[in-house]
Short mmCIF file of N, CA and C in Angstrom, two decimals:
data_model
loop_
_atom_site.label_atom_id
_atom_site.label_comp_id
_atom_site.label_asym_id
_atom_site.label_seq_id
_atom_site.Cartn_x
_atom_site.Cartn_y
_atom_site.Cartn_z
N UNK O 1 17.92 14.93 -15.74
CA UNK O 1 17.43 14.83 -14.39
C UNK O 1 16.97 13.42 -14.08
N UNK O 2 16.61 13.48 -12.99
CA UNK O 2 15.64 11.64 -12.34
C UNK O 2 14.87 11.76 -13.35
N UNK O 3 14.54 10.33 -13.57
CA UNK O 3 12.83 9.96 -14.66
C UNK O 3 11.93 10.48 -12.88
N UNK O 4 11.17 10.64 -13.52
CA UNK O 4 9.33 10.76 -12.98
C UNK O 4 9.69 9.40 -11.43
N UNK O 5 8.78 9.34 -10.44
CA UNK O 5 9.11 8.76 -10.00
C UNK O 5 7.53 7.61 -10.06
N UNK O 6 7.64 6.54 -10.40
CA UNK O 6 6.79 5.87 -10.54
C UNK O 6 6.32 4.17 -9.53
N UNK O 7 5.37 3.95 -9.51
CA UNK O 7 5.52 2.77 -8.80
C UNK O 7 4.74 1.35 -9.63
N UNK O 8 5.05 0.11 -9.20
CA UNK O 8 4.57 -0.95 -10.29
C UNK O 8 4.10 -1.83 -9.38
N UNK O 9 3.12 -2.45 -10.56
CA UNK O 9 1.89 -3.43 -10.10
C UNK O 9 2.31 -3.85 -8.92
N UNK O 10 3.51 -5.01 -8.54
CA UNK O 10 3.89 -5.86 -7.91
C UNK O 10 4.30 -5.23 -6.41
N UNK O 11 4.87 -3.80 -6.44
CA UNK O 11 5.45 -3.17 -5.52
C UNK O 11 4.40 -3.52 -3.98
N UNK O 12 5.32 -3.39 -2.86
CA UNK O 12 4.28 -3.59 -1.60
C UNK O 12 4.17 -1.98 -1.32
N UNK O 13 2.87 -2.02 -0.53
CA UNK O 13 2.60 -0.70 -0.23
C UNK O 13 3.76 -0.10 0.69
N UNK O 14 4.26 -0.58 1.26
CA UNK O 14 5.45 0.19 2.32
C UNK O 14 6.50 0.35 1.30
N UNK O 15 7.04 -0.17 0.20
CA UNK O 15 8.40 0.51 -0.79
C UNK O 15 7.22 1.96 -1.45
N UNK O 16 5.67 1.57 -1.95
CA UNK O 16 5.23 2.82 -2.25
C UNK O 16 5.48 4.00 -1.17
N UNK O 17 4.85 3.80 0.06
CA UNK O 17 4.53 4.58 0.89
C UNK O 17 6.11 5.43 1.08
N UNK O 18 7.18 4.34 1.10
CA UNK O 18 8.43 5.66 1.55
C UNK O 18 8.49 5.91 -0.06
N UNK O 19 9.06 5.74 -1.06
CA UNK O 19 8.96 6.33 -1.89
C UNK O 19 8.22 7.66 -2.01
N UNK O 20 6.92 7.98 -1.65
CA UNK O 20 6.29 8.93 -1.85
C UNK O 20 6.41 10.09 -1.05
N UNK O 21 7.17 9.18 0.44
CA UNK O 21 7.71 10.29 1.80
C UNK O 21 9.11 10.98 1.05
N UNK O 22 9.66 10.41 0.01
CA UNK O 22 11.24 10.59 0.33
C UNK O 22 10.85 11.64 -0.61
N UNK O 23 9.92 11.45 -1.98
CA UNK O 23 9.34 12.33 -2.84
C UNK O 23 8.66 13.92 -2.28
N UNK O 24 8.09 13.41 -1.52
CA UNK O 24 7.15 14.78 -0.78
C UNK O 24 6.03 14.44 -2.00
N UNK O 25 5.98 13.15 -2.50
CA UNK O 25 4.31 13.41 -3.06
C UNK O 25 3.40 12.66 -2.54
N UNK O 26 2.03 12.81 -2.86
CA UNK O 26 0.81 12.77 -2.20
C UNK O 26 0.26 11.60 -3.46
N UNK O 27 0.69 10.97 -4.39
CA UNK O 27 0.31 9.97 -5.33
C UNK O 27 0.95 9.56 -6.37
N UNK O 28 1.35 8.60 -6.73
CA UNK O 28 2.14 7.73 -7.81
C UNK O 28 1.55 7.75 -9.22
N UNK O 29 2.09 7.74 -10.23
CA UNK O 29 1.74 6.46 -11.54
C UNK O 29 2.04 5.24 -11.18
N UNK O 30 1.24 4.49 -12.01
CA UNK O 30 1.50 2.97 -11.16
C UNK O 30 1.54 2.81 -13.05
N UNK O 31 2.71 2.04 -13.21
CA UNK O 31 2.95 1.77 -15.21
C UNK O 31 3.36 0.07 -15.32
N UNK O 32 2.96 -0.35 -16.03
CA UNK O 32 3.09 -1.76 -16.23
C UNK O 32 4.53 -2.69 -16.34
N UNK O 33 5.46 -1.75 -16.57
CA UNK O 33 6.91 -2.07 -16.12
C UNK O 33 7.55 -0.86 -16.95
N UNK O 34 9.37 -0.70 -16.40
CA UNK O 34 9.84 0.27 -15.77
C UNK O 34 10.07 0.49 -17.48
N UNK O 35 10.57 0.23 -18.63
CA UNK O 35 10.59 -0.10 -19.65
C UNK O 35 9.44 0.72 -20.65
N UNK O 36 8.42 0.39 -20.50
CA UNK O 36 7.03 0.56 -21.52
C UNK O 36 6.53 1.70 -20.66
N UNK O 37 6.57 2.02 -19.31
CA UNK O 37 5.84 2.77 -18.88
C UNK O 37 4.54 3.44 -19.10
N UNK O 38 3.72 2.19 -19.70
CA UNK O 38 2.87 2.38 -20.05
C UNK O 38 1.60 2.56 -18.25
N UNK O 39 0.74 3.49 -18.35
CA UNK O 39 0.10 3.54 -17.69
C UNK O 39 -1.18 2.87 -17.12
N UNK O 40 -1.37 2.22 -16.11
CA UNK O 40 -2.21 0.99 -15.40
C UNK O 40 -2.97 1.56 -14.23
N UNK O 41 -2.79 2.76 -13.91
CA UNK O 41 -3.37 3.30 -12.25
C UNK O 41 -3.13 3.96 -11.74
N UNK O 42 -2.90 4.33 -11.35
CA UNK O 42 -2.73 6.03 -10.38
C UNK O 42 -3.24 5.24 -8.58
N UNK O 43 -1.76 5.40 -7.70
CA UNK O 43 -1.78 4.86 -6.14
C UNK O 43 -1.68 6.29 -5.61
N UNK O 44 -2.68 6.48 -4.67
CA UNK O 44 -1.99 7.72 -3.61
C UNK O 44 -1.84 7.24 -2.18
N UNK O 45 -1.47 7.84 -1.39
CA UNK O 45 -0.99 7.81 0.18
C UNK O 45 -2.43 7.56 0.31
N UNK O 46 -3.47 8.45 0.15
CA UNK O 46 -4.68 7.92 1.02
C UNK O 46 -5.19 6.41 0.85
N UNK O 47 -4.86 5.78 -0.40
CA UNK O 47 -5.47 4.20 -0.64
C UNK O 47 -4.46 3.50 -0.09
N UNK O 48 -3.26 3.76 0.19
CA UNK O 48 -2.22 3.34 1.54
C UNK O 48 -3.10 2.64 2.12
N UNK O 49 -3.38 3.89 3.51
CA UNK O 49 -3.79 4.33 4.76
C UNK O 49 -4.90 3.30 4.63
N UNK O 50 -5.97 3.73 3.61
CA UNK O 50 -6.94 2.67 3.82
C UNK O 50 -6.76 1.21 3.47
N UNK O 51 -5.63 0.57 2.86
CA UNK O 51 -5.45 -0.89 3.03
C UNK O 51 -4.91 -1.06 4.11
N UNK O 52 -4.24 -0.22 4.52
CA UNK O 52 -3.44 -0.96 6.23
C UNK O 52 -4.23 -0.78 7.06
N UNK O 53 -5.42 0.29 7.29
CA UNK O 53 -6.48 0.30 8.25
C UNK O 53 -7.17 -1.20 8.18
N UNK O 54 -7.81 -1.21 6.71
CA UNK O 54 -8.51 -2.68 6.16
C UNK O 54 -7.54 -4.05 7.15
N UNK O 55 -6.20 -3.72 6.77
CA UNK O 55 -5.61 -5.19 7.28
C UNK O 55 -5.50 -5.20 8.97
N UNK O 56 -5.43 -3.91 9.32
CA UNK O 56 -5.23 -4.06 10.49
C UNK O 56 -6.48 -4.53 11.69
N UNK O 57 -7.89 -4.02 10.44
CA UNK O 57 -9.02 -4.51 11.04
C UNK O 57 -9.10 -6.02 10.88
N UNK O 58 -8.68 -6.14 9.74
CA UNK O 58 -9.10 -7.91 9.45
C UNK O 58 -7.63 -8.61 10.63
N UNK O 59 -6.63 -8.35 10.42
CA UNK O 59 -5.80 -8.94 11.91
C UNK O 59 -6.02 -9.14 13.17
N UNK O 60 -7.27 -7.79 13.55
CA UNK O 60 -7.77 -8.05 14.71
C UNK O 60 -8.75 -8.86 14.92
N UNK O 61 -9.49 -9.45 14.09
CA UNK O 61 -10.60 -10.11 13.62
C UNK O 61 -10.39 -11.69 13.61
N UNK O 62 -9.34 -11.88 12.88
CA UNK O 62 -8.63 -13.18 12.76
C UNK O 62 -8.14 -13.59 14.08
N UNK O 63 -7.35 -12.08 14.87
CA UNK O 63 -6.85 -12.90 16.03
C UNK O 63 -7.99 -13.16 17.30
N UNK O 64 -9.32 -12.43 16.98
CA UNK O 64 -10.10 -13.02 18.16
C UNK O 64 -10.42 -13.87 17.45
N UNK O 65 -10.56 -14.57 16.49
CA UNK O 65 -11.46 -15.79 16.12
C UNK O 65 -10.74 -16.86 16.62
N UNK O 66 -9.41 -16.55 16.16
CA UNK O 66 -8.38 -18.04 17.00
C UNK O 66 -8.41 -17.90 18.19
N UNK O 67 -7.88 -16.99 19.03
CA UNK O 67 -8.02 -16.58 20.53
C UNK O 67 -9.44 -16.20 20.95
N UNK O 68 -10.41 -16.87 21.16
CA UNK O 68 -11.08 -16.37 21.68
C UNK O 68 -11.08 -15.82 23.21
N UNK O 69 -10.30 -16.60 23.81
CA UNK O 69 -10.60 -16.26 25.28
C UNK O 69 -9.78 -14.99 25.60
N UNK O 70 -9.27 -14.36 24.67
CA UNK O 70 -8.40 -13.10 24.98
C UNK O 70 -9.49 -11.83 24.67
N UNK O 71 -9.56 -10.74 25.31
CA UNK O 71 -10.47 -9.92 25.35
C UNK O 71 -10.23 -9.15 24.14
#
């Protein structure tokens, strides 16, 4: 069958995030390369959600600091 489906250090959260849609799972192994599969972390959809919330707050943040005169 498929190996396990796993994700690595380097990966960006959007190759995790569909990976896990195409999976129907709700959290990864995260293994130190594809090879050793040795184990480093455990990623789920919810620590996603909360870095892109995080960036999307800090984007809005950044862009009033340069723009200020924009509301």
């Amino acid at each position: 069958g498929d190996p396990p489906a796993v994700a690595l250090p380097g990966e960006s959260c959007r190759a995790v995030a569909e990976r896990l849609a195409l999976q129907g799972l709700d959290r990864l192994p995260v293994v130190d390369a594809p090879a050793s599969r040795r184990l480093v972390g455990v990623v789920s959809l919810s620590d996603i959600v909360r870095l892109r919330r995080e960036r999307h707050v800090e984007e809005g943040l950044r862009e009033r600091l340069l723009n200020p005169r924009r509301p």
